[in-house]
């Protein structure tokens, strides 16, 4: 069952949006469990203190008290990965929301049409998560000994090459030293739409980006990867990430 949270300070909107979501997901054969929150603090408490896990969070941007972007930032810090959808009347905020790992926006002034399209893209993303559980076997050096290690591609957070030519692989649960090869050779084994070259030193799985903060990608497990040293490199990294997000809308 898909677990959904809706957070909005407008109680009338909460009720009508719940009904609309229920109907839209029913149209694609899903019966989600929907939880409603009228403020960001209560949603954060539910996730952080009560360990509630949500697959999808619909979050209002403009809320009194704690702004939606701040709520999103905190949720990224305390929650397992989830699909984040911002709801708003203000269309020019869309680019900023991607800094917090937004999957897409739903604009309230065209809600009926927007939500049908959003649900279709969300279901597609959830299906891709399931389909992309393909495994890969790589030669890794452990205590000086080479051995084959098999892992899910979705568990790979990034590969990094250093000046010493050492190649490090970070997964969601461990770190490995790989055989010395150009990152381009490892890239051929992975999905190029997901694993993207950053500064020619990283091969980053964009699905593990949870936010962008202080010039770095914030990743699953609190890992970080810099966008770049120079402004041009940072801008190039940001454009790659925004393109990745836009292609999934």
PDB file of C-alpha atoms in Angstrom:
ATOM      1  CA  UNK A   1       0.000   0.000   0.000  1.00  0.00           C
ATOM      2  CA  UNK A   2       1.237   3.468  -0.919  1.00  0.00           C
ATOM      3  CA  UNK A   3       1.617   5.721   2.128  1.00  0.00           C
ATOM      4  CA  UNK A   4       0.863   9.396   1.457  1.00  0.00           C
ATOM      5  CA  UNK A   5       1.111  12.509   3.621  1.00  0.00           C
ATOM      6  CA  UNK A   6      -0.621  15.796   2.778  1.00  0.00           C
ATOM      7  CA  UNK A   7       0.488  18.913   4.638  1.00  0.00           C
ATOM      8  CA  UNK A   8      -1.441  22.182   4.175  1.00  0.00           C
ATOM      9  CA  UNK A   9      -2.726  24.860   6.567  1.00  0.00           C
ATOM     10  CA  UNK A  10      -5.992  25.176   4.605  1.00  0.00           C
ATOM     11  CA  UNK A  11      -8.310  22.591   6.201  1.00  0.00           C
ATOM     12  CA  UNK A  12     -10.852  22.788   3.390  1.00  0.00           C
ATOM     13  CA  UNK A  13      -8.101  22.138   0.858  1.00  0.00           C
ATOM     14  CA  UNK A  14      -6.845  19.181   2.917  1.00  0.00           C
ATOM     15  CA  UNK A  15     -10.235  17.478   2.770  1.00  0.00           C
ATOM     16  CA  UNK A  16     -10.894  18.168  -0.912  1.00  0.00           C
ATOM     17  CA  UNK A  17      -7.337  17.214  -1.898  1.00  0.00           C
ATOM     18  CA  UNK A  18      -7.620  13.925   0.008  1.00  0.00           C
ATOM     19  CA  UNK A  19     -10.773  13.051  -1.940  1.00  0.00           C
ATOM     20  CA  UNK A  20      -9.126  14.016  -5.220  1.00  0.00           C
ATOM     21  CA  UNK A  21      -6.020  11.955  -4.487  1.00  0.00           C
ATOM     22  CA  UNK A  22      -8.094   8.952  -3.448  1.00  0.00           C
ATOM     23  CA  UNK A  23     -10.037   9.118  -6.709  1.00  0.00           C
ATOM     24  CA  UNK A  24      -6.944   9.712  -8.866  1.00  0.00           C
ATOM     25  CA  UNK A  25      -5.012   6.807  -7.379  1.00  0.00           C
ATOM     26  CA  UNK A  26      -8.099   4.579  -7.637  1.00  0.00           C
ATOM     27  CA  UNK A  27      -8.124   5.310 -11.360  1.00  0.00           C
ATOM     28  CA  UNK A  28      -4.714   3.615 -11.635  1.00  0.00           C
ATOM     29  CA  UNK A  29      -5.678   0.692  -9.402  1.00  0.00           C
ATOM     30  CA  UNK A  30      -4.205   1.959  -6.125  1.00  0.00           C
ATOM     31  CA  UNK A  31      -5.808   2.429  -2.697  1.00  0.00           C
ATOM     32  CA  UNK A  32      -3.341   4.608  -0.781  1.00  0.00           C
ATOM     33  CA  UNK A  33      -3.251   5.241   2.948  1.00  0.00           C
ATOM     34  CA  UNK A  34      -3.481   9.041   3.334  1.00  0.00           C
ATOM     35  CA  UNK A  35      -2.507  11.026   6.439  1.00  0.00           C
ATOM     36  CA  UNK A  36      -3.341  14.740   6.747  1.00  0.00           C
ATOM     37  CA  UNK A  37      -1.354  17.428   8.576  1.00  0.00           C
ATOM     38  CA  UNK A  38      -2.321  21.086   8.998  1.00  0.00           C
ATOM     39  CA  UNK A  39       1.188  22.268   9.887  1.00  0.00           C
ATOM     40  CA  UNK A  40       4.740  21.277   9.109  1.00  0.00           C
ATOM     41  CA  UNK A  41       5.765  20.716  12.729  1.00  0.00           C
ATOM     42  CA  UNK A  42       3.218  17.941  13.228  1.00  0.00           C
ATOM     43  CA  UNK A  43       4.378  16.197  10.060  1.00  0.00           C
ATOM     44  CA  UNK A  44       8.028  16.424  11.129  1.00  0.00           C
ATOM     45  CA  UNK A  45       7.108  15.044  14.571  1.00  0.00           C
ATOM     46  CA  UNK A  46       5.245  12.122  13.004  1.00  0.00           C
ATOM     47  CA  UNK A  47       8.288  11.197  10.916  1.00  0.00           C
ATOM     48  CA  UNK A  48      11.086  12.046  13.345  1.00  0.00           C
ATOM     49  CA  UNK A  49       9.600  11.010  16.701  1.00  0.00           C
ATOM     50  CA  UNK A  50       7.141   8.309  15.707  1.00  0.00           C
ATOM     51  CA  UNK A  51       9.208   6.875  12.836  1.00  0.00           C
ATOM     52  CA  UNK A  52       6.329   7.039  10.380  1.00  0.00           C
ATOM     53  CA  UNK A  53       7.434   6.320   6.820  1.00  0.00           C
ATOM     54  CA  UNK A  54       5.749   7.919   3.830  1.00  0.00           C
ATOM     55  CA  UNK A  55       6.291   7.015   0.181  1.00  0.00           C
ATOM     56  CA  UNK A  56       4.908  10.339  -1.087  1.00  0.00           C
ATOM     57  CA  UNK A  57       4.585  13.708   0.655  1.00  0.00           C
ATOM     58  CA  UNK A  58       2.471  16.527  -0.789  1.00  0.00           C
ATOM     59  CA  UNK A  59       3.696  19.678   0.915  1.00  0.00           C
ATOM     60  CA  UNK A  60       2.293  23.213   0.718  1.00  0.00           C
ATOM     61  CA  UNK A  61       4.984  25.814   0.117  1.00  0.00           C
ATOM     62  CA  UNK A  62       3.440  28.859   1.783  1.00  0.00           C
ATOM     63  CA  UNK A  63       2.415  27.942   5.333  1.00  0.00           C
ATOM     64  CA  UNK A  64       2.357  30.097   8.478  1.00  0.00           C
ATOM     65  CA  UNK A  65       4.942  29.204  11.069  1.00  0.00           C
ATOM     66  CA  UNK A  66       7.436  26.943   9.325  1.00  0.00           C
ATOM     67  CA  UNK A  67       7.824  27.489   5.566  1.00  0.00           C
ATOM     68  CA  UNK A  68       7.316  24.463   3.337  1.00  0.00           C
ATOM     69  CA  UNK A  69      10.931  24.515   2.128  1.00  0.00           C
ATOM     70  CA  UNK A  70      12.194  24.362   5.725  1.00  0.00           C
ATOM     71  CA  UNK A  71       9.855  21.457   6.443  1.00  0.00           C
ATOM     72  CA  UNK A  72      11.155  19.659   3.344  1.00  0.00           C
ATOM     73  CA  UNK A  73      14.752  20.213   4.413  1.00  0.00           C
ATOM     74  CA  UNK A  74      14.109  18.705   7.841  1.00  0.00           C
ATOM     75  CA  UNK A  75      12.189  15.764   6.424  1.00  0.00           C
ATOM     76  CA  UNK A  76      15.092  14.979   4.112  1.00  0.00           C
ATOM     77  CA  UNK A  77      17.348  14.832   7.168  1.00  0.00           C
ATOM     78  CA  UNK A  78      15.208  12.467   9.259  1.00  0.00           C
ATOM     79  CA  UNK A  79      13.242  10.358   6.769  1.00  0.00           C
ATOM     80  CA  UNK A  80      14.090   7.491   4.428  1.00  0.00           C
ATOM     81  CA  UNK A  81      13.827   8.490   0.739  1.00  0.00           C
ATOM     82  CA  UNK A  82      10.379   9.637  -0.371  1.00  0.00           C
ATOM     83  CA  UNK A  83       8.775  11.357  -3.353  1.00  0.00           C
ATOM     84  CA  UNK A  84       8.284  15.052  -2.577  1.00  0.00           C
ATOM     85  CA  UNK A  85       5.603  17.058  -4.380  1.00  0.00           C
ATOM     86  CA  UNK A  86       5.142  20.736  -3.562  1.00  0.00           C
ATOM     87  CA  UNK A  87       1.663  22.269  -3.846  1.00  0.00           C
ATOM     88  CA  UNK A  88       1.368  26.011  -4.476  1.00  0.00           C
ATOM     89  CA  UNK A  89      -0.409  28.808  -6.307  1.00  0.00           C
ATOM     90  CA  UNK A  90       2.895  30.505  -7.184  1.00  0.00           C
ATOM     91  CA  UNK A  91       4.491  29.112 -10.341  1.00  0.00           C
ATOM     92  CA  UNK A  92       7.806  30.986 -10.176  1.00  0.00           C
ATOM     93  CA  UNK A  93       8.899  28.999  -7.086  1.00  0.00           C
ATOM     94  CA  UNK A  94       9.406  25.758  -8.980  1.00  0.00           C
ATOM     95  CA  UNK A  95      13.149  26.043  -9.541  1.00  0.00           C
ATOM     96  CA  UNK A  96      13.911  26.753  -5.876  1.00  0.00           C
ATOM     97  CA  UNK A  97      11.957  23.713  -4.729  1.00  0.00           C
ATOM     98  CA  UNK A  98      14.264  21.382  -6.643  1.00  0.00           C
ATOM     99  CA  UNK A  99      16.999  22.320  -4.179  1.00  0.00           C
ATOM    100  CA  UNK A 100      15.069  20.268  -1.633  1.00  0.00           C
ATOM    101  CA  UNK A 101      14.744  17.221  -3.850  1.00  0.00           C
ATOM    102  CA  UNK A 102      11.262  17.970  -5.183  1.00  0.00           C
ATOM    103  CA  UNK A 103      10.006  15.463  -7.722  1.00  0.00           C
ATOM    104  CA  UNK A 104       7.580  17.975  -9.168  1.00  0.00           C
ATOM    105  CA  UNK A 105       5.041  20.703  -8.376  1.00  0.00           C
ATOM    106  CA  UNK A 106       1.248  20.638  -8.386  1.00  0.00           C
ATOM    107  CA  UNK A 107      -0.310  24.056  -8.955  1.00  0.00           C
ATOM    108  CA  UNK A 108      -3.531  24.581  -7.007  1.00  0.00           C
ATOM    109  CA  UNK A 109      -5.157  26.856  -9.575  1.00  0.00           C
ATOM    110  CA  UNK A 110      -5.409  23.922 -11.999  1.00  0.00           C
ATOM    111  CA  UNK A 111      -5.672  21.093  -9.514  1.00  0.00           C
ATOM    112  CA  UNK A 112      -7.878  18.578 -11.360  1.00  0.00           C
ATOM    113  CA  UNK A 113      -5.646  18.460 -14.436  1.00  0.00           C
ATOM    114  CA  UNK A 114      -2.421  18.794 -12.483  1.00  0.00           C
ATOM    115  CA  UNK A 115      -3.078  15.898 -10.125  1.00  0.00           C
ATOM    116  CA  UNK A 116      -3.983  13.427 -12.869  1.00  0.00           C
ATOM    117  CA  UNK A 117      -0.677  14.093 -14.589  1.00  0.00           C
ATOM    118  CA  UNK A 118       1.207  14.071 -11.278  1.00  0.00           C
ATOM    119  CA  UNK A 119      -0.234  10.713 -10.194  1.00  0.00           C
ATOM    120  CA  UNK A 120       0.696   9.152 -13.529  1.00  0.00           C
ATOM    121  CA  UNK A 121       4.299  10.347 -13.212  1.00  0.00           C
ATOM    122  CA  UNK A 122       4.481   9.258  -9.553  1.00  0.00           C
ATOM    123  CA  UNK A 123       3.251   5.751 -10.386  1.00  0.00           C
ATOM    124  CA  UNK A 124       5.828   5.593 -13.184  1.00  0.00           C
ATOM    125  CA  UNK A 125       8.582   6.571 -10.753  1.00  0.00           C
ATOM    126  CA  UNK A 126       7.454   4.001  -8.187  1.00  0.00           C
ATOM    127  CA  UNK A 127       7.420   1.346 -10.916  1.00  0.00           C
ATOM    128  CA  UNK A 128      10.935   2.374 -11.973  1.00  0.00           C
ATOM    129  CA  UNK A 129      12.150   1.983  -8.397  1.00  0.00           C
ATOM    130  CA  UNK A 130      10.865  -1.587  -8.502  1.00  0.00           C
ATOM    131  CA  UNK A 131      12.206  -2.327 -11.977  1.00  0.00           C
ATOM    132  CA  UNK A 132      15.659  -0.891 -11.253  1.00  0.00           C
ATOM    133  CA  UNK A 133      16.577  -3.486  -8.638  1.00  0.00           C
ATOM    134  CA  UNK A 134      19.044  -4.982 -11.132  1.00  0.00           C
ATOM    135  CA  UNK A 135      22.236  -6.232  -9.544  1.00  0.00           C
ATOM    136  CA  UNK A 136      25.830  -5.592 -10.566  1.00  0.00           C
ATOM    137  CA  UNK A 137      28.972  -7.512  -9.612  1.00  0.00           C
ATOM    138  CA  UNK A 138      32.234  -5.573  -9.247  1.00  0.00           C
ATOM    139  CA  UNK A 139      35.748  -6.526  -8.210  1.00  0.00           C
ATOM    140  CA  UNK A 140      36.469  -4.812  -4.901  1.00  0.00           C
ATOM    141  CA  UNK A 141      39.542  -4.763  -2.719  1.00  0.00           C
ATOM    142  CA  UNK A 142      38.869  -5.805   0.865  1.00  0.00           C
ATOM    143  CA  UNK A 143      41.789  -5.983   3.324  1.00  0.00           C
ATOM    144  CA  UNK A 144      44.136  -6.119   0.356  1.00  0.00           C
ATOM    145  CA  UNK A 145      42.304  -9.025  -1.264  1.00  0.00           C
ATOM    146  CA  UNK A 146      40.297  -8.739  -4.485  1.00  0.00           C
ATOM    147  CA  UNK A 147      36.854 -10.306  -4.398  1.00  0.00           C
ATOM    148  CA  UNK A 148      33.614 -10.092  -6.335  1.00  0.00           C
ATOM    149  CA  UNK A 149      30.907  -8.097  -4.571  1.00  0.00           C
ATOM    150  CA  UNK A 150      27.325  -8.135  -5.820  1.00  0.00           C
ATOM    151  CA  UNK A 151      25.016  -5.223  -5.035  1.00  0.00           C
ATOM    152  CA  UNK A 152      21.858  -3.556  -6.323  1.00  0.00           C
ATOM    153  CA  UNK A 153      22.549  -0.669  -8.656  1.00  0.00           C
ATOM    154  CA  UNK A 154      19.990   1.388  -6.758  1.00  0.00           C
ATOM    155  CA  UNK A 155      22.120   1.030  -3.597  1.00  0.00           C
ATOM    156  CA  UNK A 156      25.095   2.766  -5.240  1.00  0.00           C
ATOM    157  CA  UNK A 157      25.311   6.385  -4.083  1.00  0.00           C
ATOM    158  CA  UNK A 158      28.422   7.430  -6.006  1.00  0.00           C
ATOM    159  CA  UNK A 159      31.806   6.422  -7.387  1.00  0.00           C
ATOM    160  CA  UNK A 160      34.767   8.729  -6.816  1.00  0.00           C
ATOM    161  CA  UNK A 161      38.178   8.822  -8.429  1.00  0.00           C
ATOM    162  CA  UNK A 162      41.065  10.515  -6.617  1.00  0.00           C
ATOM    163  CA  UNK A 163      44.349  12.033  -7.719  1.00  0.00           C
ATOM    164  CA  UNK A 164      46.032   8.775  -6.725  1.00  0.00           C
ATOM    165  CA  UNK A 165      43.705   7.128  -9.307  1.00  0.00           C
ATOM    166  CA  UNK A 166      42.080   5.187  -6.462  1.00  0.00           C
ATOM    167  CA  UNK A 167      38.389   4.555  -7.179  1.00  0.00           C
ATOM    168  CA  UNK A 168      36.015   4.497  -4.215  1.00  0.00           C
ATOM    169  CA  UNK A 169      32.467   3.169  -4.334  1.00  0.00           C
ATOM    170  CA  UNK A 170      29.939   4.393  -1.755  1.00  0.00           C
ATOM    171  CA  UNK A 171      26.716   2.464  -1.268  1.00  0.00           C
ATOM    172  CA  UNK A 172      23.885   3.061   1.153  1.00  0.00           C
ATOM    173  CA  UNK A 173      25.467   0.590   3.562  1.00  0.00           C
ATOM    174  CA  UNK A 174      29.232   0.346   2.917  1.00  0.00           C
ATOM    175  CA  UNK A 175      32.343   1.619   1.114  1.00  0.00           C
ATOM    176  CA  UNK A 176      34.535  -0.312  -1.321  1.00  0.00           C
ATOM    177  CA  UNK A 177      37.795   0.211  -3.176  1.00  0.00           C
ATOM    178  CA  UNK A 178      37.442  -0.706  -6.833  1.00  0.00           C
ATOM    179  CA  UNK A 179      39.973  -1.651  -9.487  1.00  0.00           C
ATOM    180  CA  UNK A 180      41.743   1.379 -10.942  1.00  0.00           C
ATOM    181  CA  UNK A 181      39.843   2.247 -14.115  1.00  0.00           C
ATOM    182  CA  UNK A 182      38.536   5.473 -15.652  1.00  0.00           C
ATOM    183  CA  UNK A 183      35.096   6.393 -14.325  1.00  0.00           C
ATOM    184  CA  UNK A 184      33.880   6.266 -17.925  1.00  0.00           C
ATOM    185  CA  UNK A 185      34.359   2.486 -17.941  1.00  0.00           C
ATOM    186  CA  UNK A 186      32.248   2.080 -14.823  1.00  0.00           C
ATOM    187  CA  UNK A 187      29.676   4.487 -16.268  1.00  0.00           C
ATOM    188  CA  UNK A 188      29.108   2.064 -19.163  1.00  0.00           C
ATOM    189  CA  UNK A 189      27.756  -0.461 -16.637  1.00  0.00           C
ATOM    190  CA  UNK A 190      25.196   1.984 -15.198  1.00  0.00           C
ATOM    191  CA  UNK A 191      22.158   3.925 -16.387  1.00  0.00           C
ATOM    192  CA  UNK A 192      23.461   7.234 -17.848  1.00  0.00           C
ATOM    193  CA  UNK A 193      20.153   8.985 -17.120  1.00  0.00           C
ATOM    194  CA  UNK A 194      20.658   8.341 -13.393  1.00  0.00           C
ATOM    195  CA  UNK A 195      24.436   8.137 -12.861  1.00  0.00           C
ATOM    196  CA  UNK A 196      25.874  11.481 -13.891  1.00  0.00           C
ATOM    197  CA  UNK A 197      29.472  12.733 -14.038  1.00  0.00           C
ATOM    198  CA  UNK A 198      30.200  15.587 -11.614  1.00  0.00           C
ATOM    199  CA  UNK A 199      33.505  17.499 -11.910  1.00  0.00           C
ATOM    200  CA  UNK A 200      34.974  14.436 -13.692  1.00  0.00           C
ATOM    201  CA  UNK A 201      35.723  13.104 -10.195  1.00  0.00           C
ATOM    202  CA  UNK A 202      32.334  11.646  -9.287  1.00  0.00           C
ATOM    203  CA  UNK A 203      29.762   9.406 -10.888  1.00  0.00           C
ATOM    204  CA  UNK A 204      26.727  10.370  -8.845  1.00  0.00           C
ATOM    205  CA  UNK A 205      23.406   8.551  -8.559  1.00  0.00           C
ATOM    206  CA  UNK A 206      20.982  11.477  -8.731  1.00  0.00           C
ATOM    207  CA  UNK A 207      18.248   9.351  -7.159  1.00  0.00           C
ATOM    208  CA  UNK A 208      20.143   9.647  -3.867  1.00  0.00           C
ATOM    209  CA  UNK A 209      20.232  13.453  -3.866  1.00  0.00           C
ATOM    210  CA  UNK A 210      18.024  14.690  -1.032  1.00  0.00           C
ATOM    211  CA  UNK A 211      18.851  18.400  -1.139  1.00  0.00           C
ATOM    212  CA  UNK A 212      21.358  20.999  -2.297  1.00  0.00           C
ATOM    213  CA  UNK A 213      22.938  23.088   0.434  1.00  0.00           C
ATOM    214  CA  UNK A 214      26.039  25.265   0.815  1.00  0.00           C
ATOM    215  CA  UNK A 215      27.380  24.321  -2.602  1.00  0.00           C
ATOM    216  CA  UNK A 216      27.002  20.559  -2.145  1.00  0.00           C
ATOM    217  CA  UNK A 217      24.633  17.757  -2.991  1.00  0.00           C
ATOM    218  CA  UNK A 218      23.247  16.311   0.248  1.00  0.00           C
ATOM    219  CA  UNK A 219      22.869  12.575  -0.224  1.00  0.00           C
ATOM    220  CA  UNK A 220      21.329   9.563   1.423  1.00  0.00           C
ATOM    221  CA  UNK A 221      22.933   8.861   4.785  1.00  0.00           C
ATOM    222  CA  UNK A 222      24.277  12.396   5.148  1.00  0.00           C
ATOM    223  CA  UNK A 223      26.968  11.989   2.492  1.00  0.00           C
ATOM    224  CA  UNK A 224      27.926  15.065   0.472  1.00  0.00           C
ATOM    225  CA  UNK A 225      29.364  15.715  -2.972  1.00  0.00           C
ATOM    226  CA  UNK A 226      30.465  19.243  -3.952  1.00  0.00           C
ATOM    227  CA  UNK A 227      28.780  20.837  -6.947  1.00  0.00           C
ATOM    228  CA  UNK A 228      32.161  22.198  -7.986  1.00  0.00           C
ATOM    229  CA  UNK A 229      35.050  24.403  -6.970  1.00  0.00           C
ATOM    230  CA  UNK A 230      34.546  27.159  -9.526  1.00  0.00           C
ATOM    231  CA  UNK A 231      31.262  28.884 -10.292  1.00  0.00           C
ATOM    232  CA  UNK A 232      31.142  27.439 -13.804  1.00  0.00           C
ATOM    233  CA  UNK A 233      31.450  23.906 -12.444  1.00  0.00           C
ATOM    234  CA  UNK A 234      28.783  24.518  -9.804  1.00  0.00           C
ATOM    235  CA  UNK A 235      26.401  25.916 -12.407  1.00  0.00           C
ATOM    236  CA  UNK A 236      27.042  22.959 -14.707  1.00  0.00           C
ATOM    237  CA  UNK A 237      26.299  20.490 -11.895  1.00  0.00           C
ATOM    238  CA  UNK A 238      23.108  22.315 -10.997  1.00  0.00           C
ATOM    239  CA  UNK A 239      21.930  22.302 -14.613  1.00  0.00           C
ATOM    240  CA  UNK A 240      22.536  18.549 -14.868  1.00  0.00           C
ATOM    241  CA  UNK A 241      20.478  17.928 -11.745  1.00  0.00           C
ATOM    242  CA  UNK A 242      17.632  20.195 -12.835  1.00  0.00           C
ATOM    243  CA  UNK A 243      17.565  18.459 -16.223  1.00  0.00           C
ATOM    244  CA  UNK A 244      17.401  15.096 -14.447  1.00  0.00           C
ATOM    245  CA  UNK A 245      14.405  16.277 -12.418  1.00  0.00           C
ATOM    246  CA  UNK A 246      12.621  17.894 -15.329  1.00  0.00           C
ATOM    247  CA  UNK A 247      12.884  14.706 -17.413  1.00  0.00           C
ATOM    248  CA  UNK A 248      10.971  12.890 -14.681  1.00  0.00           C
ATOM    249  CA  UNK A 249       8.041  15.270 -14.655  1.00  0.00           C
TER     250      UNK A 249
END
